[in-house]
Every structure is written in structure tokens, then in C-alpha cells.
Short mmCIF file of C-alpha atoms and ligand atoms in Angstrom, two decimals:
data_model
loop_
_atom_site.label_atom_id
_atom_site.label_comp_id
_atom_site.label_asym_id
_atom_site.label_seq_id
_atom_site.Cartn_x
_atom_site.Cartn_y
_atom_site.Cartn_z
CA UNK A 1073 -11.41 125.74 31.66
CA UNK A 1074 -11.06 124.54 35.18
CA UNK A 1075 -13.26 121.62 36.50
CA UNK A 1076 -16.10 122.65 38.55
CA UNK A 1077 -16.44 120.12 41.84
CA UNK A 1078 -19.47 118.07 42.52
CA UNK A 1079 -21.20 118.33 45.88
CA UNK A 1080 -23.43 117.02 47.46
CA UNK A 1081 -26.23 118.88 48.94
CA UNK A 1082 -28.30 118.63 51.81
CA UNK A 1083 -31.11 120.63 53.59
CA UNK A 1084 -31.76 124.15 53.03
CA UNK A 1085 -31.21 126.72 55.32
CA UNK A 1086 -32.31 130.03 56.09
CA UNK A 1087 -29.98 132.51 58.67
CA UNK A 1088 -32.88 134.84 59.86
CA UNK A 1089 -31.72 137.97 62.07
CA UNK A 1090 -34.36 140.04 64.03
CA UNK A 1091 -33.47 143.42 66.12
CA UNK A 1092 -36.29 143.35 68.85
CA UNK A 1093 -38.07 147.46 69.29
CA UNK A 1094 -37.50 147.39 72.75
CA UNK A 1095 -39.77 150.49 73.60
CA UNK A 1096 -42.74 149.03 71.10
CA UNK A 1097 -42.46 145.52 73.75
CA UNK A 1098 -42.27 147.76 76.77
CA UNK A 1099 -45.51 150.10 75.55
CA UNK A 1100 -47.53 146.58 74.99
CA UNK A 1101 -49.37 145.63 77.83
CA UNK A 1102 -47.89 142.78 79.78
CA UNK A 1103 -51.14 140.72 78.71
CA UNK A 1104 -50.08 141.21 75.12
CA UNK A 1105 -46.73 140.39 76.19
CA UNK A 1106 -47.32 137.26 77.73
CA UNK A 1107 -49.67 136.61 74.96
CA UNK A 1108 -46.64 137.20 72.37
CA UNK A 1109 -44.61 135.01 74.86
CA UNK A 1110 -46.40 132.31 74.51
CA UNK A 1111 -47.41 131.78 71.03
CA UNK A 1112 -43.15 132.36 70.05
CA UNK A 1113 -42.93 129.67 72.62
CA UNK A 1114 -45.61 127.55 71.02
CA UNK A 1115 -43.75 128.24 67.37
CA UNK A 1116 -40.60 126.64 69.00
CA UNK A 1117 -42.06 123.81 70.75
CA UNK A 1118 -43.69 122.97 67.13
CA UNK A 1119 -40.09 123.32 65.61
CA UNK A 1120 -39.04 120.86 68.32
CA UNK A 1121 -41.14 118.16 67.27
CA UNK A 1122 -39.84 118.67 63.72
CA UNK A 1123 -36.39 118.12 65.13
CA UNK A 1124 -37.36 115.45 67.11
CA UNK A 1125 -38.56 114.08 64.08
CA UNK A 1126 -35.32 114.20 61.89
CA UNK A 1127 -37.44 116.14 59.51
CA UNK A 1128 -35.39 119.82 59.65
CA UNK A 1129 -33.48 121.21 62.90
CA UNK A 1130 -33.18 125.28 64.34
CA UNK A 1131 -31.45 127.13 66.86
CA UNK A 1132 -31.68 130.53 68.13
CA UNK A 1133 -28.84 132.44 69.92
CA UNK A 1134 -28.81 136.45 71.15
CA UNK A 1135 -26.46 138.26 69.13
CA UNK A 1136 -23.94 140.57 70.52
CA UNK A 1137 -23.55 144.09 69.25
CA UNK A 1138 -25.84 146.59 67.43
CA UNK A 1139 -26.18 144.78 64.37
CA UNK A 1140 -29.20 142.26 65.41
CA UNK A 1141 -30.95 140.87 68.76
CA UNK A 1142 -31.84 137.49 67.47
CA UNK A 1143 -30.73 134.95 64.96
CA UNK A 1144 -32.45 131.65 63.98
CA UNK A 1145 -30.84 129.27 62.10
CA UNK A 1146 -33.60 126.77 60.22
CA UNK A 1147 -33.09 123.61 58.05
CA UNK A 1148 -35.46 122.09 56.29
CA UNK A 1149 -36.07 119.29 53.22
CA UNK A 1150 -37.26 122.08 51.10
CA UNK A 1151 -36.69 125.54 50.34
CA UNK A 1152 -40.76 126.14 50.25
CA UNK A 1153 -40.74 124.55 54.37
CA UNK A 1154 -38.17 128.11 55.08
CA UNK A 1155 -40.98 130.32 53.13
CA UNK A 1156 -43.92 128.37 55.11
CA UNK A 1157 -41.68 129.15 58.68
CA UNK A 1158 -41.06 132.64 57.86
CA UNK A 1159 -44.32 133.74 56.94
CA UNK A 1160 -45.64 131.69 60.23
CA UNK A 1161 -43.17 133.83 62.52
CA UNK A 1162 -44.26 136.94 60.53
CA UNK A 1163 -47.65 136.60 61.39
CA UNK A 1164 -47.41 135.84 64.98
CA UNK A 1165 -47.65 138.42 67.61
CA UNK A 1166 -44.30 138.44 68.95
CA UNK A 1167 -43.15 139.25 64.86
CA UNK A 1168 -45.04 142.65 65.65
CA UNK A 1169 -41.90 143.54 68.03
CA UNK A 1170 -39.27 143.13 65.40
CA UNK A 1171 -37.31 144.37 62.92
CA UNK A 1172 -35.98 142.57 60.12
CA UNK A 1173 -31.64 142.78 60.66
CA UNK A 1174 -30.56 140.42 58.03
CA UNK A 1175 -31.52 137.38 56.21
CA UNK A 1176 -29.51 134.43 54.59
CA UNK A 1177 -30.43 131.86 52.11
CA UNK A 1178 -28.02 128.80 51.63
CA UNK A 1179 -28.21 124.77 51.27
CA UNK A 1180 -25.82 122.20 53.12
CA UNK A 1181 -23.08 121.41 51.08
CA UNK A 1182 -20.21 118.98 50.86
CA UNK A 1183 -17.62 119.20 48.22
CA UNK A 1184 -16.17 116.32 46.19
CA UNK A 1185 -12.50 117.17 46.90
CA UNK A 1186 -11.48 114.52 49.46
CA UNK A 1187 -11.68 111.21 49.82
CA UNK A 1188 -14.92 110.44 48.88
CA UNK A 1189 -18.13 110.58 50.93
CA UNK A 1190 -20.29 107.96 49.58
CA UNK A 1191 -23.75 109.60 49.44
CA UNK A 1192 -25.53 106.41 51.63
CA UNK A 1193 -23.60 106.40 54.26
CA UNK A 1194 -25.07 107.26 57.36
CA UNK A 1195 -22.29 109.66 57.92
CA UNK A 1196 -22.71 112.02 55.13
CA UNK A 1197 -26.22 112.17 55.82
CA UNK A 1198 -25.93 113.24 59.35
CA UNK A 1199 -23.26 116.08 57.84
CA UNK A 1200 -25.69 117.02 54.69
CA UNK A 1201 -28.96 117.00 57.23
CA UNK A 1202 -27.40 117.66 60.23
CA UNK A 1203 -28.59 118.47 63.84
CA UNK A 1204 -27.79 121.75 64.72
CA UNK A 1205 -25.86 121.87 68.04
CA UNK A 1206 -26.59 123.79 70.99
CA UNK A 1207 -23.31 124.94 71.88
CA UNK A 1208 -23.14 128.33 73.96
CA UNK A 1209 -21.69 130.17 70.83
CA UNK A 1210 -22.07 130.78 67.25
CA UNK A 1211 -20.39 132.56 64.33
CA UNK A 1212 -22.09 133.29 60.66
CA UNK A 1213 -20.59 134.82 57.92
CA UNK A 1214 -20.76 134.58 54.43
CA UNK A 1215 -17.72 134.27 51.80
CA UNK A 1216 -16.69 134.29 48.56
CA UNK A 1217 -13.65 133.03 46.66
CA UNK A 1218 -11.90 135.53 45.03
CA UNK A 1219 -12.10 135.37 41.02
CA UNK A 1220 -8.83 138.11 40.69
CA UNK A 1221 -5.91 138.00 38.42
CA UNK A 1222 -3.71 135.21 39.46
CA UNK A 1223 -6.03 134.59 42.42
CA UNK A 1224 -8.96 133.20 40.47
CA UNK A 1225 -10.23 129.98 42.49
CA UNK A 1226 -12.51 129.30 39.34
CA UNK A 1227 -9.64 129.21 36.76
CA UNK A 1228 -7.38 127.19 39.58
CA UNK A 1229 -7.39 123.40 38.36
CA UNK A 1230 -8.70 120.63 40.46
CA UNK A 1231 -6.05 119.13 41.35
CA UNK A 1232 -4.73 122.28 43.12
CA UNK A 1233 -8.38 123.11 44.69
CA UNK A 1234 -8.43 120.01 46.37
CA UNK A 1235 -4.84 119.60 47.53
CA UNK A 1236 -5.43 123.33 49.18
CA UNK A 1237 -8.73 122.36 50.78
CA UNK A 1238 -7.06 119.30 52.07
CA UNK A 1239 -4.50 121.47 53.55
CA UNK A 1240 -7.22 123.58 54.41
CA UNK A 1241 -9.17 120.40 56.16
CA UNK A 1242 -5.70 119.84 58.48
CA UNK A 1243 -5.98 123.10 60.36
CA UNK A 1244 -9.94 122.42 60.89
CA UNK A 1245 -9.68 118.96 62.10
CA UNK A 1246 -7.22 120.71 64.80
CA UNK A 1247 -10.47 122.12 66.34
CA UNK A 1248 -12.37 118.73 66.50
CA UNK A 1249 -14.83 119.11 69.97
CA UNK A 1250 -14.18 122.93 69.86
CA UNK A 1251 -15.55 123.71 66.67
CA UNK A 1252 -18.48 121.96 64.80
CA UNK A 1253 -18.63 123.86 61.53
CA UNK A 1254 -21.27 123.27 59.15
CA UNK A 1255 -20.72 124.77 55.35
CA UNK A 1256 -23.75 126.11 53.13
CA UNK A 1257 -23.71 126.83 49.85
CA UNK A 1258 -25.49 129.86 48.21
CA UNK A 1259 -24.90 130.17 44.59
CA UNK A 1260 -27.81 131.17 42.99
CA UNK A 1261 -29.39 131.88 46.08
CA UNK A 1262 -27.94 134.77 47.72
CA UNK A 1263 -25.02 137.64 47.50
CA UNK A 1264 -21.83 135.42 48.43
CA UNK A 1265 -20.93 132.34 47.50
CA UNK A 1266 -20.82 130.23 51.13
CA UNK A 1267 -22.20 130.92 54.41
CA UNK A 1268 -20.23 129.91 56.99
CA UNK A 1269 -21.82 128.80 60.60
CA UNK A 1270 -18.97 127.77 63.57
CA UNK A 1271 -20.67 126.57 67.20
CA UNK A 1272 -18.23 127.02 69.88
CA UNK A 1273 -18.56 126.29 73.64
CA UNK A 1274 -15.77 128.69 74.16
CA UNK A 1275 -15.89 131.85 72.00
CA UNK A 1276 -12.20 132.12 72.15
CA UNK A 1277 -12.12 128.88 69.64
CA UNK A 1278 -14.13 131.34 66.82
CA UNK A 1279 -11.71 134.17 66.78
CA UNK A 1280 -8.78 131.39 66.89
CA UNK A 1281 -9.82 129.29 64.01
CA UNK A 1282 -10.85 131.94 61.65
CA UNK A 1283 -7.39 133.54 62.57
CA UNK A 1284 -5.17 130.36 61.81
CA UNK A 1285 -7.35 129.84 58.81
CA UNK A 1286 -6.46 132.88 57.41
CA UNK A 1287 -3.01 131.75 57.07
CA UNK A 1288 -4.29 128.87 55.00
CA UNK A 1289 -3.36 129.60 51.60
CA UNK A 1290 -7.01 128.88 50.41
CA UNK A 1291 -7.95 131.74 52.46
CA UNK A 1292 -5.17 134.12 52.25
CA UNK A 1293 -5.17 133.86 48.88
CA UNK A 1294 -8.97 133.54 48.06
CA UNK A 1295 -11.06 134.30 50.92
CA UNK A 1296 -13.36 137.09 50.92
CA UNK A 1297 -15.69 137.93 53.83
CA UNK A 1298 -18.70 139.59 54.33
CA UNK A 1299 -20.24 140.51 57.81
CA UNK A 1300 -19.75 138.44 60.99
CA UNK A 1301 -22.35 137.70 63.25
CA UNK A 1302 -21.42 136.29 66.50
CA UNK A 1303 -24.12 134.97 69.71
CA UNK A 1304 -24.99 133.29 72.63
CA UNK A 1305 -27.69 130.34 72.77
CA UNK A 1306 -30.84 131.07 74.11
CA UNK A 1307 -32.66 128.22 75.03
CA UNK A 1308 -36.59 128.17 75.31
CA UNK A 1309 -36.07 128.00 79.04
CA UNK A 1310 -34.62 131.46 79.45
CA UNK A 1311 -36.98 133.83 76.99
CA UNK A 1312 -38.89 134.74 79.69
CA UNK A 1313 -36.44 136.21 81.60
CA UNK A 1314 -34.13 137.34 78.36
CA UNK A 1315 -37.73 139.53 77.09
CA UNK A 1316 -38.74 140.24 80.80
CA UNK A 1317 -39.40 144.09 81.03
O1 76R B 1466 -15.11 117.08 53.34
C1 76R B 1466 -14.89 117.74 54.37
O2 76R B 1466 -15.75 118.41 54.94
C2 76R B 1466 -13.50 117.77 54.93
C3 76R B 1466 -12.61 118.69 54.18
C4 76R B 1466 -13.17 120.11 54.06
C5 76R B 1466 -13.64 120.72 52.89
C6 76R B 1466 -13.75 120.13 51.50
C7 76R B 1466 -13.27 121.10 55.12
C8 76R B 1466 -12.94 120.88 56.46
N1 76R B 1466 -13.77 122.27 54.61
C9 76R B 1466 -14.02 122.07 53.26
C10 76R B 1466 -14.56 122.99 52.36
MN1 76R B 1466 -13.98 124.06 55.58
N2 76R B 1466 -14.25 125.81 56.57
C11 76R B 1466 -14.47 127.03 55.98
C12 76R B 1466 -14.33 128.04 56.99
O3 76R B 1466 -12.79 131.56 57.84
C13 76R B 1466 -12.25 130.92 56.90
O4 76R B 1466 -11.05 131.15 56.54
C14 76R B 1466 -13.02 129.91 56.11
C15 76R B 1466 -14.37 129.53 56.71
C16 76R B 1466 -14.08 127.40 58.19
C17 76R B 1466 -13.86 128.06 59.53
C18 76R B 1466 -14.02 126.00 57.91
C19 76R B 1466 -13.78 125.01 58.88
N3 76R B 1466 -14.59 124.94 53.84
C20 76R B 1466 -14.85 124.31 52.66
C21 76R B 1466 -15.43 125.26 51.73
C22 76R B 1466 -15.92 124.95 50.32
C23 76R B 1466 -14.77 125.17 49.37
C24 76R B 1466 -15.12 124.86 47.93
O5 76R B 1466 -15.95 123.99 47.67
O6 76R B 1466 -14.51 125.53 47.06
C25 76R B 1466 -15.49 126.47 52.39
C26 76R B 1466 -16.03 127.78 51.85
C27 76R B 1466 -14.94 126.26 53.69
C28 76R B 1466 -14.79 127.27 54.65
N4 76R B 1466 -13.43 123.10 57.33
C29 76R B 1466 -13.09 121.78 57.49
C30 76R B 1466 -13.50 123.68 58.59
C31 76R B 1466 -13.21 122.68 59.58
C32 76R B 1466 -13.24 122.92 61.09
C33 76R B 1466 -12.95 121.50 58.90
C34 76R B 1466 -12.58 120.14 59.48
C35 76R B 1466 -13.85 119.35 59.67
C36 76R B 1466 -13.59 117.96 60.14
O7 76R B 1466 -13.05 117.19 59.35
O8 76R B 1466 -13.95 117.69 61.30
#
């Protein structure tokens, strides 16, 4: 059999995707609105100082097209801190407006391919606890590696894995200050294998590095895909005027 690689994992991370009932928020009165408003805004300033901290990090972006309004994207230390934030956000007011889109379950991961990352350097725990950037754009979506015929990552030896994930590795660093990419693992947890979350300043950079990658041999030959979800940041500042009705 195959070797399986060691990695090194980091903070857990829930993908949580909310479609907002627009004419439910526009039949509240705008007290209740405002009320809503302000608690949600009181949920993120407490998620702030958790940041601020270095204890877990979030963002939020708007997502474009039918298949959500809203994503979050929450690390924590523990897998029981996503359960305590999602039941919080349930119970507020503003939860009352929305619609649960999709949901994703993972844990920062770094593979022992490479070169490798010594676990106490600072370094590789900035990358396995990282701060979430606020770029202007994001991309999620989940994979798998394909477990077919000839194309079975999980009977393909080591050696191979890593030399194609160092290949693999050459076309990312090519998007170093375009792309910050940070890879999750969900074995165990959820229905693929890997989610996969890109922050962009320029949404061009998404489309072109998951094209060139999937000239990679590591992903033409064993990527699979699920759904893509693809946003724009929305900072505290601007909920006001993004729920304004
Ligand atoms: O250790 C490292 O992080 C550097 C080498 C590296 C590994 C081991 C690396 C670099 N990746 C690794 C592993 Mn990656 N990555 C993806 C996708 O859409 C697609 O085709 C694939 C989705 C992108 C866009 C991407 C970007 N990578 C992995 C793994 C785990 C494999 C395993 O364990 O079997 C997956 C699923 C995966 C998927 N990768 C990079 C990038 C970028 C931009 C880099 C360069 C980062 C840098 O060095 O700055």
C-alpha cells in the first residue's frame, strides 16, 4: 500500500452560507430591523476581539448568484468554539431572516510533502492558524482526489505525490500577492475530501489560477470538484446600507 502523508493541522473551520428572505426583512418593522442590525453588528464586533486576540479569525463576503447571500468563514481552536458560534448566530434576531444555503466543516491543513515545515516555527503557525484576509474577493470549493483505475491518488506512491504537488506548488507560487490560498482538510468531517478557500483583490486571478491549475497533472488527473462559491467582502461598515430596505 501507498504511504499516507502526515500533516499538520491547524484551526478548525466552518464555511457557513445564508440566503437572506428578502420580503420576511422588508415585512419587519424597521424597529425590528434596526434591532436585528445591531445585535449582527454586536456578534461581529465580539468576533473582532477574538481576532484581535489571535484566538480564531472570520470574514464575511456577499455572494454572487442564486446559490447564497452570505458566507462566513470562522476559525477557531476547537471544533466545539464553531458549534458555540453557530448556535449564537441562530438565536439572534437577524438569524430569523435567513435561510440556511450551505454549510462546510474542515480543519487547516498542511501536508508533509515539501521541504519540511518545522511545526515551531512561527511561520507554520501563522499558515496552520492563520488570519483570514480581507481581500475584495473570495472563492470556496470543495475537492476530492480521484480514487479511479489508474488515477487512484491513494494507491500513487509518495514519492510521486509529492514530486506532483511540488509541481503543483510552482504554478501557485506564480500567484504570490494575487492569491492567498488557504487549504482545509475534511476527512471525516464532511462530503469531500478538501475545501478550498482563494482571496483575490482582482477576481480575474480566481478564474486564472484554477484554470492553469487544471493543467497541473495533480489536477487533471485527480481533481474532482464540487460547487464553487464566489463573493465580495462586506465589511461591518457597509451592512447598513448592503440590508437597507
Ligand atoms: O506546503 C505548501 O503549502 C506548499 C506546497 C503546496 C502543497 C503541499 C501547495 C501550494 N499546495 C499544496 C497542497 Mn495547493 N492548492 C489547491 C488548489 O483548483 C485546483 O486545481 C486545486 C485547488 C489551489 C488553487 C491551490 C493553490 N493544494 C494542496 C492540497 C493537498 C494535497 C494532498 O495533501 O494530497 C490540495 C487539495 C491543494 C489544492 N497551492 C500551493 C496553491 C497555491 C497558490 C500554492 C502556493 C502557495 C505558496 O507557496 O505561496
Amino acid at each position: 500500500a501507498a504511504e499516507a502523508v502526515e500533516t499538520l493541522d491547524g484551526w478548525y473551520c466552518l464555511h457557513d452560507l445564508r440566503t437572506i428572505d428578502w420580503t420576511s426583512w422588508k415585512y419587519a418593522s424597521s424597529e425590528e430591523r434596526e434591532s436585528a442590525i445591531h445585535e449582527f453588528k454586536n456578534l461581529l464586533t465580539k468576533w473582532e476581539a477574538v481576532e484581535n486576540e489571535e484566538n480564531g479569525s472570520h470574514v464575511l463576503y456577499k455572494v454572487v448568484g442564486q446559490k447564497a447571500d452570505l458566507m462566513f468563514m470562522f476559525l477557531r481552536p476547537t471544533m466545539d468554539e464553531l458549534t458555540d458560534i453557530e448556535t449564537e448566530f441562530n438565536k439572534s434576531k437577524f438569524a430569523e431572516f435567513l435561510l440556511h444555503a450551505h454549510s462546510y466543516v474542515s480543519v487547516v491543513e498542511l501536508s508533509k510533502y515539501g521541504p519540511q515545515h518545522a511545526e515551531d516555527d512561527p511561520r507554520t503557525q501563522e499558515r496552520l492558524k492563520p488570519i483570514l484576509p480581507k481581500w475584495e474577493h473570495i472563492s470556496f470549493y470543495p475537492m476530492n482526489k480521484s480514487r479511479d483505475g489508474e488515477d487512484n491518488w491513494y494507491s500513487v506512491d509518495f514519492k510521486e505525490r509529492a514530486k506532483l504537488l511540488y509541481e503543483h506548488s510552482k504554478t501557485g507560487r506564480k500567484y504570490a500577492g494575487n492569491i492567498k490560498q488557504i487549504i482545509t482538510g475534511s476527512f471525516g468531517f464532511d462530503d469531500w475530501e478538501w475545501g478550498v478557500t482563494l482571496f483575490a483583490h482582482d477576481p480575474l486571478q480566481l478564474k486564472k489560477i484554477v484554470y492553469e491549475m487544471r493543467f497541473d497533472e495533480v489536477s487533471a488527473r485527480f481533481g474532482e470538484f464540487g460547487e464553487f462559491f464566489v463573493g465580495n467582502h462586506l465589511a461591518k461598515d457597509d451592512i447598513d446600507a448592503y440590508l437597507h430596505v
